């Protein structure tokens, strides 16, 4: 069976590196995009099992990208975890109302992304790794 | 040192935001300090700046030496000690750290029902850098240490409440 594909959309290469490294011990493939527009394009081409989507990005931000995903009949079923620098509960609820499956603030431990990914798409640890 | 209430609150917010960001993203423990910390004129620096617009109008600046910025980049991007990060990598890391600190501050200043937005990060690099605020803007400066390295956080805010009086 093919490994699940996870799409990371964040303009920060550093944040993408942290998330990719964290997921490297698990049975999944990772593709990356540096803004919302590139993320939508990558989602259309690859149809990932999960999208991790940053909020504040140039060209197309996370909210615009989330709306575009929800407007697409094929892509709207893909779970989306919003990654945000901000922890305002009102805005978080708005994101859920717009169709985000979940949200994680960047001041929370990055490991939360992993826990949500395990819960949402049944991510499995690679045999022989520390995560196993 | 006794601080006015606004500055006391601001110090608490900024201490929490900056200490949390460095702990979460870099596993580094920062110590807030009352010592002033001007950089020497010829010391190259990297400054990340993010604007906050909404219930508060402000700019937060995170200033570190270039050598410490390189170290932060190596740690955050998981580079080995021999790898030399590019200028873009350094900008990315300092910008992201400033952005996350600004996001946490934004939630501290939250007024229910009022939107508040962050700008994309801007990076300034060089030496002998002085930031000056416009009339009507207050400057607050806070210093942190990680071992012997300084992190200076400056907060420039425009008081809307005073304007409305």
CSV table of C-alpha atoms in Angstrom, one decimal, chain A residues 7-11 33-44 51 53-66 68-69:
chain,number,residue,atom,x,y,z
A,7,UNK,CA,1.2,18.4,1.9
A,8,UNK,CA,3.0,21.1,4.0
A,9,UNK,CA,2.2,24.7,2.9
A,10,UNK,CA,4.2,27.3,4.7
A,11,UNK,CA,6.4,30.2,3.5
A,33,UNK,CA,4.7,24.4,-1.1
A,34,UNK,CA,5.7,27.9,-0.1
A,35,UNK,CA,2.4,29.8,-0.4
A,36,UNK,CA,-1.3,29.1,-0.7
A,37,UNK,CA,-1.5,29.3,-4.5
A,38,UNK,CA,1.4,26.8,-4.9
A,39,UNK,CA,-0.3,24.7,-2.2
A,40,UNK,CA,-3.6,24.5,-4.1
A,41,UNK,CA,-1.8,23.6,-7.3
A,42,UNK,CA,0.2,20.9,-5.4
A,43,UNK,CA,-3.1,19.6,-3.9
A,44,UNK,CA,-4.8,19.4,-7.3
A,51,UNK,CA,-2.8,19.3,4.3
A,53,UNK,CA,-1.6,24.9,6.0
A,54,UNK,CA,0.1,28.0,7.4
A,55,UNK,CA,-2.0,31.2,7.9
A,56,UNK,CA,0.3,34.1,7.2
A,57,UNK,CA,1.9,33.7,3.7
A,58,UNK,CA,2.7,35.9,0.7
A,59,UNK,CA,0.8,35.6,-2.6
A,60,UNK,CA,-2.1,33.6,-1.1
A,61,UNK,CA,-2.6,33.3,2.7
A,62,UNK,CA,-3.9,30.4,4.6
A,63,UNK,CA,-7.5,31.6,4.9
A,64,UNK,CA,-7.7,32.3,1.1
A,65,UNK,CA,-6.2,28.8,0.4
A,66,UNK,CA,-8.6,27.2,2.8
A,68,UNK,CA,-10.2,27.7,-2.3
A,69,UNK,CA,-9.9,24.1,-1.0
